[in-house]
PDB file of C-alpha atoms in Angstrom:
ATOM      1  CA  MET N   1      11.108  27.904  19.471  1.00  0.00           C
ATOM      2  CA  MET N   2      13.072  28.775  16.359  1.00  0.00           C
ATOM      3  CA  ARG N   3      16.368  27.726  17.968  1.00  0.00           C
ATOM      4  CA  ASN N   4      14.987  24.383  19.021  1.00  0.00           C
ATOM      5  CA  LEU N   5      13.504  23.775  15.598  1.00  0.00           C
ATOM      6  CA  GLY N   6      16.790  24.547  13.866  1.00  0.00           C
ATOM      7  CA  LYS N   7      18.615  22.183  16.182  1.00  0.00           C
ATOM      8  CA  TYR N   8      16.086  19.442  15.457  1.00  0.00           C
ATOM      9  CA  VAL N   9      16.402  19.893  11.697  1.00  0.00           C
ATOM     10  CA  ARG N  10      20.186  19.863  11.848  1.00  0.00           C
ATOM     11  CA  THR N  11      20.213  16.780  14.007  1.00  0.00           C
ATOM     12  CA  LYS N  12      17.888  14.899  11.667  1.00  0.00           C
ATOM     13  CA  ARG N  13      19.608  16.213   8.549  1.00  0.00           C
ATOM     14  CA  LEU N  14      16.290  17.167   6.970  1.00  0.00           C
ATOM     15  CA  GLU N  15      15.598  19.236   3.902  1.00  0.00           C
ATOM     16  CA  VAL N  16      12.485  21.361   4.349  1.00  0.00           C
ATOM     17  CA  ASN N  17      10.106  21.715   1.415  1.00  0.00           C
ATOM     18  CA  VAL N  18      10.124  25.289   0.188  1.00  0.00           C
ATOM     19  CA  GLU N  19       6.588  25.181  -1.187  1.00  0.00           C
ATOM     20  CA  LYS N  20       4.953  24.158   2.077  1.00  0.00           C
ATOM     21  CA  THR N  21       6.615  25.196   5.309  1.00  0.00           C
ATOM     22  CA  LYS N  22      10.064  26.672   5.463  1.00  0.00           C
ATOM     23  CA  MET N  23      12.113  28.390   8.071  1.00  0.00           C
ATOM     24  CA  MET N  24      15.612  27.748   6.782  1.00  0.00           C
ATOM     25  CA  VAL N  25      16.811  25.979   3.708  1.00  0.00           C
ATOM     26  CA  PHE N  26      19.574  23.379   4.083  1.00  0.00           C
ATOM     27  CA  ASN N  27      21.002  22.153   0.851  1.00  0.00           C
ATOM     28  CA  LYS N  28      23.084  19.061   0.446  1.00  0.00           C
ATOM     29  CA  ARG N  29      26.326  21.032   0.864  1.00  0.00           C
ATOM     30  CA  ASN N  30      25.232  22.106   4.366  1.00  0.00           C
ATOM     31  CA  ILE N  31      25.240  25.784   3.437  1.00  0.00           C
ATOM     32  CA  LYS N  32      22.823  27.779   5.581  1.00  0.00           C
ATOM     33  CA  SER N  33      20.781  30.696   4.119  1.00  0.00           C
ATOM     34  CA  GLU N  34      18.727  33.116   6.162  1.00  0.00           C
ATOM     35  CA  GLU N  35      15.098  33.945   5.230  1.00  0.00           C
ATOM     36  CA  SER N  36      13.202  37.086   6.196  1.00  0.00           C
ATOM     37  CA  GLU N  37       9.764  35.480   5.780  1.00  0.00           C
ATOM     38  CA  TRP N  38       8.637  31.901   5.965  1.00  0.00           C
ATOM     39  CA  LYS N  39       5.491  29.805   6.466  1.00  0.00           C
ATOM     40  CA  TYR N  40       4.989  27.228   9.162  1.00  0.00           C
ATOM     41  CA  LEU N  41       1.790  25.203   9.663  1.00  0.00           C
ATOM     42  CA  GLY N  42      -0.115  27.545   7.363  1.00  0.00           C
ATOM     43  CA  TYR N  43       0.927  30.695   9.217  1.00  0.00           C
ATOM     44  CA  THR N  44       3.332  33.252   7.718  1.00  0.00           C
ATOM     45  CA  PHE N  45       6.219  34.303   9.950  1.00  0.00           C
ATOM     46  CA  ASN N  46       8.644  37.178   9.367  1.00  0.00           C
ATOM     47  CA  GLU N  47      11.669  38.585  11.109  1.00  0.00           C
ATOM     48  CA  ARG N  48       9.792  41.642  12.410  1.00  0.00           C
ATOM     49  CA  ALA N  49       7.167  39.488  14.165  1.00  0.00           C
ATOM     50  CA  ILE N  50       4.112  41.206  12.616  1.00  0.00           C
ATOM     51  CA  ASP N  51       1.054  39.611  11.009  1.00  0.00           C
ATOM     52  CA  LYS N  52       0.695  41.792   7.929  1.00  0.00           C
ATOM     53  CA  ALA N  53       1.962  39.038   5.676  1.00  0.00           C
ATOM     54  CA  GLN N  54      -0.568  36.577   7.137  1.00  0.00           C
ATOM     55  CA  VAL N  55      -3.407  39.055   6.698  1.00  0.00           C
ATOM     56  CA  ARG N  56      -2.308  39.734   3.138  1.00  0.00           C
ATOM     57  CA  GLU N  57      -2.327  36.017   2.343  1.00  0.00           C
ATOM     58  CA  VAL N  58      -5.783  35.503   3.843  1.00  0.00           C
ATOM     59  CA  VAL N  59      -7.155  38.485   1.908  1.00  0.00           C
ATOM     60  CA  ARG N  60      -5.717  37.091  -1.299  1.00  0.00           C
ATOM     61  CA  LYS N  61      -7.404  33.710  -0.784  1.00  0.00           C
ATOM     62  CA  ALA N  62     -10.658  35.379   0.222  1.00  0.00           C
ATOM     63  CA  ASN N  63     -10.650  37.516  -2.930  1.00  0.00           C
ATOM     64  CA  ILE N  64     -10.173  34.427  -5.051  1.00  0.00           C
ATOM     65  CA  LEU N  65     -13.058  32.697  -3.280  1.00  0.00           C
ATOM     66  CA  VAL N  66     -15.302  35.762  -3.499  1.00  0.00           C
ATOM     67  CA  GLY N  67     -14.639  36.069  -7.214  1.00  0.00           C
ATOM     68  CA  CYS N  68     -15.532  32.424  -7.795  1.00  0.00           C
ATOM     69  CA  VAL N  69     -18.698  32.569  -5.699  1.00  0.00           C
ATOM     70  CA  TRP N  70     -19.843  35.890  -7.135  1.00  0.00           C
ATOM     71  CA  GLY N  71     -19.314  34.599 -10.645  1.00  0.00           C
ATOM     72  CA  ILE N  72     -21.430  31.527  -9.870  1.00  0.00           C
ATOM     73  CA  GLY N  73     -24.173  33.759  -8.444  1.00  0.00           C
ATOM     74  CA  GLU N  74     -24.073  36.013 -11.481  1.00  0.00           C
ATOM     75  CA  ARG N  75     -24.454  33.050 -13.818  1.00  0.00           C
ATOM     76  CA  LYS N  76     -27.194  31.414 -11.756  1.00  0.00           C
ATOM     77  CA  ARG N  77     -29.235  34.382 -10.502  1.00  0.00           C
ATOM     78  CA  GLY N  78     -28.426  37.181 -12.916  1.00  0.00           C
ATOM     79  CA  GLY N  79     -29.807  40.536 -11.760  1.00  0.00           C
ATOM     80  CA  GLU N  80     -31.345  39.248  -8.505  1.00  0.00           C
ATOM     81  CA  PHE N  81     -28.929  40.881  -6.101  1.00  0.00           C
ATOM     82  CA  GLY N  82     -30.654  39.616  -2.949  1.00  0.00           C
ATOM     83  CA  ARG N  83     -30.457  35.989  -4.004  1.00  0.00           C
ATOM     84  CA  ARG N  84     -26.847  36.426  -5.104  1.00  0.00           C
ATOM     85  CA  MET N  85     -25.968  37.916  -1.710  1.00  0.00           C
ATOM     86  CA  MET N  86     -27.714  35.098   0.150  1.00  0.00           C
ATOM     87  CA  MET N  87     -25.868  32.507  -1.918  1.00  0.00           C
ATOM     88  CA  PHE N  88     -22.585  34.327  -1.356  1.00  0.00           C
ATOM     89  CA  GLU N  89     -23.049  34.492   2.426  1.00  0.00           C
ATOM     90  CA  SER N  90     -24.003  30.840   2.718  1.00  0.00           C
ATOM     91  CA  MET N  91     -21.040  29.612   0.659  1.00  0.00           C
ATOM     92  CA  VAL N  92     -18.423  31.932   2.177  1.00  0.00           C
ATOM     93  CA  GLU N  93     -19.544  31.248   5.748  1.00  0.00           C
ATOM     94  CA  SER N  94     -19.524  27.520   5.150  1.00  0.00           C
ATOM     95  CA  VAL N  95     -15.999  27.659   3.684  1.00  0.00           C
ATOM     96  CA  LEU N  96     -14.308  30.162   5.996  1.00  0.00           C
ATOM     97  CA  ILE N  97     -16.155  30.255   9.315  1.00  0.00           C
ATOM     98  CA  GLU N  98     -17.073  26.620  10.000  1.00  0.00           C
ATOM     99  CA  PRO N  99     -13.568  25.128   9.557  1.00  0.00           C
ATOM    100  CA  GLN N 100     -12.086  27.759  11.855  1.00  0.00           C
ATOM    101  CA  SER N 101     -14.732  27.157  14.520  1.00  0.00           C
ATOM    102  CA  SER N 102     -14.295  23.387  14.291  1.00  0.00           C
ATOM    103  CA  ARG N 103     -10.522  23.808  14.591  1.00  0.00           C
ATOM    104  CA  ARG N 104     -10.973  25.944  17.708  1.00  0.00           C
ATOM    105  CA  GLU N 105     -13.335  23.381  19.202  1.00  0.00           C
ATOM    106  CA  TRP N 106     -10.844  20.649  18.401  1.00  0.00           C
ATOM    107  CA  ALA N 107      -8.084  22.593  20.125  1.00  0.00           C
ATOM    108  CA  LYS N 108     -10.272  23.084  23.189  1.00  0.00           C
ATOM    109  CA  GLY N 109     -11.140  19.412  23.373  1.00  0.00           C
ATOM    110  CA  LYS N 110     -14.774  20.060  22.418  1.00  0.00           C
ATOM    111  CA  SER N 111     -14.890  18.652  18.933  1.00  0.00           C
ATOM    112  CA  ALA N 112     -18.118  18.533  16.979  1.00  0.00           C
ATOM    113  CA  GLY N 113     -20.120  15.359  16.693  1.00  0.00           C
ATOM    114  CA  TYR N 114     -19.660  14.967  12.964  1.00  0.00           C
ATOM    115  CA  CYS N 115     -15.856  15.157  13.406  1.00  0.00           C
ATOM    116  CA  LEU N 116     -15.925  12.337  15.929  1.00  0.00           C
ATOM    117  CA  SER N 117     -18.239  10.262  13.732  1.00  0.00           C
ATOM    118  CA  ALA N 118     -15.924  10.745  10.734  1.00  0.00           C
ATOM    119  CA  ILE N 119     -12.918   9.720  12.814  1.00  0.00           C
ATOM    120  CA  GLU N 120     -14.698   6.657  14.148  1.00  0.00           C
ATOM    121  CA  LYS N 121     -15.783   5.724  10.641  1.00  0.00           C
ATOM    122  CA  ARG N 122     -12.202   5.934   9.367  1.00  0.00           C
ATOM    123  CA  LYS N 123     -10.971   3.852  12.289  1.00  0.00           C
ATOM    124  CA  LYS N 124     -13.639   1.256  11.644  1.00  0.00           C
ATOM    125  CA  THR N 125     -12.757   1.125   7.940  1.00  0.00           C
ATOM    126  CA  ARG N 126      -9.070   0.620   8.742  1.00  0.00           C
ATOM    127  CA  ARG N 127      -9.877  -2.086  11.251  1.00  0.00           C
ATOM    128  CA  ILE N 128     -12.119  -3.881   8.770  1.00  0.00           C
ATOM    129  CA  ARG N 129      -9.483  -3.727   6.063  1.00  0.00           C
ATOM    130  CA  ARG N 130      -6.835  -4.945   8.470  1.00  0.00           C
ATOM    131  CA  ASN N 131      -8.972  -7.887   9.555  1.00  0.00           C
ATOM    132  CA  GLY N 132      -9.764  -8.857   5.969  1.00  0.00           C
ATOM    133  CA  TYR N 133     -13.400  -7.778   5.680  1.00  0.00           C
ATOM    134  CA  ALA N 134     -14.483  -6.370   2.319  1.00  0.00           C
ATOM    135  CA  SER N 135     -17.293  -3.954   1.502  1.00  0.00           C
ATOM    136  CA  GLU N 136     -19.374  -6.785  -0.031  1.00  0.00           C
ATOM    137  CA  GLU N 137     -19.112  -8.718   3.204  1.00  0.00           C
ATOM    138  CA  ILE N 138     -20.225  -5.670   5.142  1.00  0.00           C
ATOM    139  CA  GLU N 139     -23.256  -5.238   2.880  1.00  0.00           C
ATOM    140  CA  ARG N 140     -24.094  -8.918   3.288  1.00  0.00           C
ATOM    141  CA  MET N 141     -23.899  -8.636   7.057  1.00  0.00           C
ATOM    142  CA  ARG N 142     -26.104  -5.549   6.985  1.00  0.00           C
ATOM    143  CA  ALA N 143     -28.649  -7.371   4.810  1.00  0.00           C
ATOM    144  CA  GLU N 144     -28.641 -10.277   7.251  1.00  0.00           C
ATOM    145  CA  GLY N 145     -29.194  -7.845  10.086  1.00  0.00           C
ATOM    146  CA  ARG N 146     -32.165  -6.276   8.297  1.00  0.00           C
ATOM    147  CA  ARG N 147     -33.612  -9.693   7.528  1.00  0.00           C
ATOM    148  CA  MET N 148     -33.159 -10.727  11.128  1.00  0.00           C
ATOM    149  CA  SER N 149     -34.953  -7.602  12.327  1.00  0.00           C
ATOM    150  CA  VAL N 150     -37.865  -8.388   9.971  1.00  0.00           C
ATOM    151  CA  GLU N 151     -38.045 -11.950  11.280  1.00  0.00           C
ATOM    152  CA  LEU N 152     -38.012 -10.701  14.850  1.00  0.00           C
ATOM    153  CA  SER N 153     -40.825  -8.252  14.129  1.00  0.00           C
ATOM    154  CA  GLU N 154     -42.905 -11.028  12.520  1.00  0.00           C
ATOM    155  CA  ARG N 155     -42.261 -13.293  15.489  1.00  0.00           C
ATOM    156  CA  ASP N 156     -43.320 -10.529  17.857  1.00  0.00           C
ATOM    157  CA  ARG N 157     -46.489 -10.049  15.813  1.00  0.00           C
ATOM    158  CA  ASP N 158     -47.274 -13.778  16.000  1.00  0.00           C
ATOM    159  CA  THR N 159     -46.634 -13.685  19.733  1.00  0.00           C
ATOM    160  CA  ASP N 160     -49.049 -10.785  20.127  1.00  0.00           C
ATOM    161  CA  ASN N 161     -51.731 -12.649  18.175  1.00  0.00           C
ATOM    162  CA  GLN N 162     -51.218 -15.740  20.315  1.00  0.00           C
ATOM    163  CA  GLU N 163     -51.503 -13.704  23.500  1.00  0.00           C
ATOM    164  CA  ARG N 164     -54.697 -12.088  22.203  1.00  0.00           C
ATOM    165  CA  ARG N 165     -56.206 -15.510  21.454  1.00  0.00           C
ATOM    166  CA  GLU N 166     -55.319 -16.685  24.941  1.00  0.00           C
ATOM    167  CA  ARG N 167     -56.958 -13.630  26.503  1.00  0.00           C
ATOM    168  CA  ILE N 168     -60.098 -14.241  24.430  1.00  0.00           C
ATOM    169  CA  ARG N 169     -60.114 -17.902  25.455  1.00  0.00           C
ATOM    170  CA  GLU N 170     -59.902 -16.942  29.118  1.00  0.00           C
ATOM    171  CA  CYS N 171     -62.546 -14.214  28.789  1.00  0.00           C
ATOM    172  CA  THR N 172     -66.082 -14.626  30.178  1.00  0.00           C
ATOM    173  CA  TYR N 173     -67.842 -13.845  26.885  1.00  0.00           C
ATOM    174  CA  LYS N 174     -65.725 -16.140  24.728  1.00  0.00           C
ATOM    175  CA  TRP N 175     -68.661 -18.349  23.668  1.00  0.00           C
ATOM    176  CA  GLU N 176     -70.643 -15.392  22.347  1.00  0.00           C
ATOM    177  CA  TYR N 177     -67.562 -14.116  20.542  1.00  0.00           C
ATOM    178  CA  GLU N 178     -66.889 -17.500  18.955  1.00  0.00           C
ATOM    179  CA  ARG N 179     -70.521 -17.798  17.853  1.00  0.00           C
ATOM    180  CA  CYS N 180     -70.457 -14.371  16.214  1.00  0.00           C
ATOM    181  CA  MET N 181     -67.145 -15.058  14.507  1.00  0.00           C
ATOM    182  CA  THR N 182     -67.909 -18.622  13.301  1.00  0.00           C
ATOM    183  CA  GLU N 183     -71.513 -18.285  12.069  1.00  0.00           C
ATOM    184  CA  ASP N 184     -72.030 -16.936   8.592  1.00  0.00           C
ATOM    185  CA  VAL N 185     -74.875 -14.626   9.585  1.00  0.00           C
ATOM    186  CA  PRO N 186     -76.185 -14.348  13.158  1.00  0.00           C
ATOM    187  CA  VAL N 187     -79.857 -15.074  13.748  1.00  0.00           C
ATOM    188  CA  TYR N 188     -80.811 -11.561  14.782  1.00  0.00           C
ATOM    189  CA  LEU N 189     -78.973 -10.052  11.833  1.00  0.00           C
ATOM    190  CA  GLY N 190     -80.685 -12.451   9.458  1.00  0.00           C
ATOM    191  CA  ARG N 191     -84.127 -11.591  10.854  1.00  0.00           C
ATOM    192  CA  GLU N 192     -83.489  -7.867  10.591  1.00  0.00           C
ATOM    193  CA  SER N 193     -82.099  -8.228   7.095  1.00  0.00           C
ATOM    194  CA  VAL N 194     -85.188 -10.191   5.987  1.00  0.00           C
ATOM    195  CA  GLN N 195     -87.484  -7.525   7.424  1.00  0.00           C
ATOM    196  CA  MET N 196     -85.464  -4.829   5.746  1.00  0.00           C
ATOM    197  CA  TRP N 197     -85.649  -6.560   2.367  1.00  0.00           C
ATOM    198  CA  GLU N 198     -89.406  -7.132   2.699  1.00  0.00           C
ATOM    199  CA  ARG N 199     -89.942  -3.484   3.570  1.00  0.00           C
ATOM    200  CA  ARG N 200     -87.772  -2.470   0.641  1.00  0.00           C
ATOM    201  CA  GLU N 201     -89.726  -4.689  -1.741  1.00  0.00           C
ATOM    202  CA  ARG N 202     -93.028  -3.166  -0.563  1.00  0.00           C
ATOM    203  CA  GLU N 203     -91.632   0.317  -1.124  1.00  0.00           C
ATOM    204  CA  GLN N 204     -90.489  -0.668  -4.592  1.00  0.00           C
ATOM    205  CA  VAL N 205     -93.930  -2.066  -5.423  1.00  0.00           C
ATOM    206  CA  LEU N 206     -95.636   1.118  -4.229  1.00  0.00           C
ATOM    207  CA  ASP N 207     -93.157   3.269  -6.106  1.00  0.00           C
ATOM    208  CA  GLY N 208     -93.802   1.219  -9.228  1.00  0.00           C
ATOM    209  CA  ARG N 209     -97.558   1.703  -8.910  1.00  0.00           C
ATOM    210  CA  ARG N 210     -97.190   5.434  -8.379  1.00  0.00           C
ATOM    211  CA  ARG N 211     -94.868   5.649 -11.356  1.00  0.00           C
ATOM    212  CA  GLU N 212     -97.364   3.668 -13.404  1.00  0.00           C
ATOM    213  CA  LYS N 213    -100.171   6.076 -12.525  1.00  0.00           C
ATOM    214  CA  VAL N 214     -98.105   9.145 -13.218  1.00  0.00           C
ATOM    215  CA  GLN N 215     -96.382   8.035 -16.380  1.00  0.00           C
ATOM    216  CA  ASP N 216     -99.175   5.778 -17.656  1.00  0.00           C
ATOM    217  CA  VAL N 217     -96.803   2.863 -18.111  1.00  0.00           C
ATOM    218  CA  PRO N 218     -98.538  -0.531 -18.242  1.00  0.00           C
ATOM    219  CA  ARG N 219     -97.860  -2.838 -15.359  1.00  0.00           C
ATOM    220  CA  GLY N 220     -95.052  -5.252 -16.009  1.00  0.00           C
ATOM    221  CA  GLU N 221     -93.532  -3.021 -18.678  1.00  0.00           C
ATOM    222  CA  THR N 222     -90.692  -0.519 -18.494  1.00  0.00           C
ATOM    223  CA  GLU N 223     -90.691   3.013 -19.776  1.00  0.00           C
ATOM    224  CA  THR N 224     -89.028   3.098 -23.173  1.00  0.00           C
ATOM    225  CA  ILE N 225     -88.451   5.684 -25.851  1.00  0.00           C
ATOM    226  CA  GLU N 226     -91.399   4.258 -27.859  1.00  0.00           C
ATOM    227  CA  HIS N 227     -93.754   4.893 -24.939  1.00  0.00           C
ATOM    228  CA  ILE N 228     -92.499   8.479 -24.539  1.00  0.00           C
ATOM    229  CA  TRP N 229     -92.839   9.081 -28.277  1.00  0.00           C
ATOM    230  CA  SER N 230     -96.437   7.770 -28.292  1.00  0.00           C
ATOM    231  CA  VAL N 231     -97.324  10.036 -25.358  1.00  0.00           C
ATOM    232  CA  CYS N 232     -95.850  13.011 -27.208  1.00  0.00           C
ATOM    233  CA  GLY N 233     -97.868  12.084 -30.301  1.00  0.00           C
ATOM    234  CA  GLU N 234    -101.082  11.968 -28.259  1.00  0.00           C
ATOM    235  CA  MET N 235    -100.207  15.347 -26.787  1.00  0.00           C
ATOM    236  CA  ARG N 236     -99.774  16.832 -30.264  1.00  0.00           C
ATOM    237  CA  GLU N 237    -103.095  15.377 -31.402  1.00  0.00           C
ATOM    238  CA  ARG N 238    -104.957  16.804 -28.383  1.00  0.00           C
ATOM    239  CA  GLY N 239    -103.486  20.250 -28.692  1.00  0.00           C
ATOM    240  CA  GLY N 240    -100.777  20.013 -26.076  1.00  0.00           C
ATOM    241  CA  LYS N 241    -102.776  18.201 -23.387  1.00  0.00           C
ATOM    242  CA  VAL N 242    -101.401  14.848 -22.283  1.00  0.00           C
ATOM    243  CA  THR N 243    -104.035  12.222 -21.529  1.00  0.00           C
ATOM    244  CA  GLY N 244    -103.005   8.817 -20.391  1.00  0.00           C
ATOM    245  CA  ARG N 245    -104.700   5.479 -20.605  1.00  0.00           C
ATOM    246  CA  ASN N 246    -106.252   5.774 -17.167  1.00  0.00           C
ATOM    247  CA  THR N 247    -107.747   9.153 -18.081  1.00  0.00           C
ATOM    248  CA  GLU N 248    -109.193   7.737 -21.282  1.00  0.00           C
ATOM    249  CA  ARG N 249    -110.661   4.834 -19.371  1.00  0.00           C
ATOM    250  CA  ARG N 250    -112.274   7.155 -16.846  1.00  0.00           C
ATOM    251  CA  ARG N 251    -113.737   9.301 -19.602  1.00  0.00           C
ATOM    252  CA  LYS N 252    -115.111   6.226 -21.323  1.00  0.00           C
ATOM    253  CA  GLU N 253    -116.708   5.064 -18.078  1.00  0.00           C
ATOM    254  CA  ASP N 254    -118.229   8.509 -17.533  1.00  0.00           C
ATOM    255  CA  ARG N 255    -119.736   8.467 -21.034  1.00  0.00           C
ATOM    256  CA  MET N 256    -121.175   5.006 -20.410  1.00  0.00           C
ATOM    257  CA  ASP N 257    -122.692   6.177 -17.141  1.00  0.00           C
ATOM    258  CA  GLU N 258    -124.265   9.184 -18.848  1.00  0.00           C
ATOM    259  CA  ARG N 259    -125.652   6.975 -21.619  1.00  0.00           C
ATOM    260  CA  HIS N 260    -127.069   4.541 -19.057  1.00  0.00           C
ATOM    261  CA  MET N 261    -128.760   7.339 -17.116  1.00  0.00           C
ATOM    262  CA  GLU N 262    -130.237   8.719 -20.315  1.00  0.00           C
ATOM    263  CA  GLU N 263    -131.636   5.303 -21.202  1.00  0.00           C
ATOM    264  CA  GLU N 264    -133.139   4.945 -17.719  1.00  0.00           C
ATOM    265  CA  ARG N 265    -134.792   8.363 -18.065  1.00  0.00           C
ATOM    266  CA  LYS N 266    -136.303   7.375 -21.390  1.00  0.00           C
ATOM    267  CA  ASP N 267    -137.561   4.086 -19.933  1.00  0.00           C
ATOM    268  CA  ARG N 268    -139.267   5.963 -17.108  1.00  0.00           C
ATOM    269  CA  LYS N 269    -141.011   8.261 -19.531  1.00  0.00           C
ATOM    270  CA  ARG N 270    -142.116   5.328 -21.624  1.00  0.00           C
ATOM    271  CA  LYS N 271    -143.239   2.986 -18.825  1.00  0.00           C
ATOM    272  CA  GLY N 272    -144.448   5.454 -16.251  1.00  0.00           C
ATOM    273  CA  TRP N 273    -143.604   5.885 -12.611  1.00  0.00           C
ATOM    274  CA  GLY N 274    -143.925   2.994 -10.279  1.00  0.00           C
ATOM    275  CA  ILE N 275    -144.854   3.478  -6.657  1.00  0.00           C
ATOM    276  CA  GLY N 276    -142.185   2.377  -4.293  1.00  0.00           C
ATOM    277  CA  LYS N 277    -140.371   3.431  -1.217  1.00  0.00           C
ATOM    278  CA  ASN N 278    -138.134   6.034  -2.776  1.00  0.00           C
ATOM    279  CA  VAL N 279    -140.769   7.789  -4.931  1.00  0.00           C
ATOM    280  CA  ASN N 280    -140.766  11.586  -4.866  1.00  0.00           C
ATOM    281  CA  PHE N 281    -144.478  12.537  -4.665  1.00  0.00           C
ATOM    282  CA  LEU N 282    -143.918  16.068  -5.923  1.00  0.00           C
ATOM    283  CA  GLU N 283    -142.339  14.762  -9.095  1.00  0.00           C
ATOM    284  CA  LEU N 284    -145.130  12.224  -9.349  1.00  0.00           C
ATOM    285  CA  TYR N 285    -147.757  14.988  -9.145  1.00  0.00           C
ATOM    286  CA  PHE N 286    -146.089  17.000 -11.907  1.00  0.00           C
ATOM    287  CA  TYR N 287    -145.778  13.877 -13.987  1.00  0.00           C
ATOM    288  CA  VAL N 288    -149.504  13.087 -13.659  1.00  0.00           C
ATOM    289  CA  CYS N 289    -150.440  16.656 -14.541  1.00  0.00           C
ATOM    290  CA  ASN N 290    -148.228  16.501 -17.576  1.00  0.00           C
ATOM    291  CA  GLN N 291    -149.790  13.240 -18.706  1.00  0.00           C
ATOM    292  CA  GLU N 292    -153.342  14.640 -18.336  1.00  0.00           C
ATOM    293  CA  SER N 293    -152.495  17.709 -20.357  1.00  0.00           C
ATOM    294  CA  GLU N 294    -151.057  15.566 -23.141  1.00  0.00           C
ATOM    295  CA  SER N 295    -154.100  13.211 -23.256  1.00  0.00           C
ATOM    296  CA  PRO N 296    -156.891  13.911 -25.877  1.00  0.00           C
ATOM    297  CA  GLN N 297    -159.561  14.291 -23.166  1.00  0.00           C
ATOM    298  CA  GLY N 298    -157.646  17.141 -21.598  1.00  0.00           C
ATOM    299  CA  LYS N 299    -157.496  18.851 -24.960  1.00  0.00           C
TER     300      LYS N 299
END
């Protein structure tokens, strides 16, 4: 391999870059110098055919990377060793392991999907630039595509609505459906709603009457703070006992009934007993005896 490469370089009259990959250095005077160690395609070769130099180079790069990552973890996480280690593993594995695995897959012909997508994207970009398309044109075409997709979705929605109307028109119960959808309020719903409102009004009237009896609020009036204050004043005057207007009215009626009965009793004593259907004869006998004892003849 080395012989063939030297022959190729001599034939092409090339000057190999020392900083990148070098096997032999050919200056302009065609003087050949021999090297004991050189680098080709990122791999370090030497005349003894051992890989110590390559391992040493990899270790050097890894130490540089570890120092950078560990310094970032120390600044970010501080004394949290577990988090620093997790950050270190994730960053080192992503930098060292994944490129090597992807390179092996590429060599085997089993490249990863993201590699193929990146390659296709670069090819597409080159093709677009070669054909004269700009990024603004691409964005415009994408916007047109999105707008077209929206229009297609709206058209599909209108088509679905039209098909639904046709199915309803062909249905057996279409007349009932049209009547329910066109009328403001169906007849049966209106009747039930009227009954419900009448029942609700009756309940409200009854509730109002009950509230009037309990709270002693006059009919047609609402309970206000003045009414509550007057009730509290009456309670203070009566020693803590609340008496409403209905109670006062009943007491007044009871007093009138008692007064009327007393007047009737006095009239009976003054006029005497009359004989009728509902006369109690025992009371009549005692009454007669009492009258005889009070008369002057009896004395």
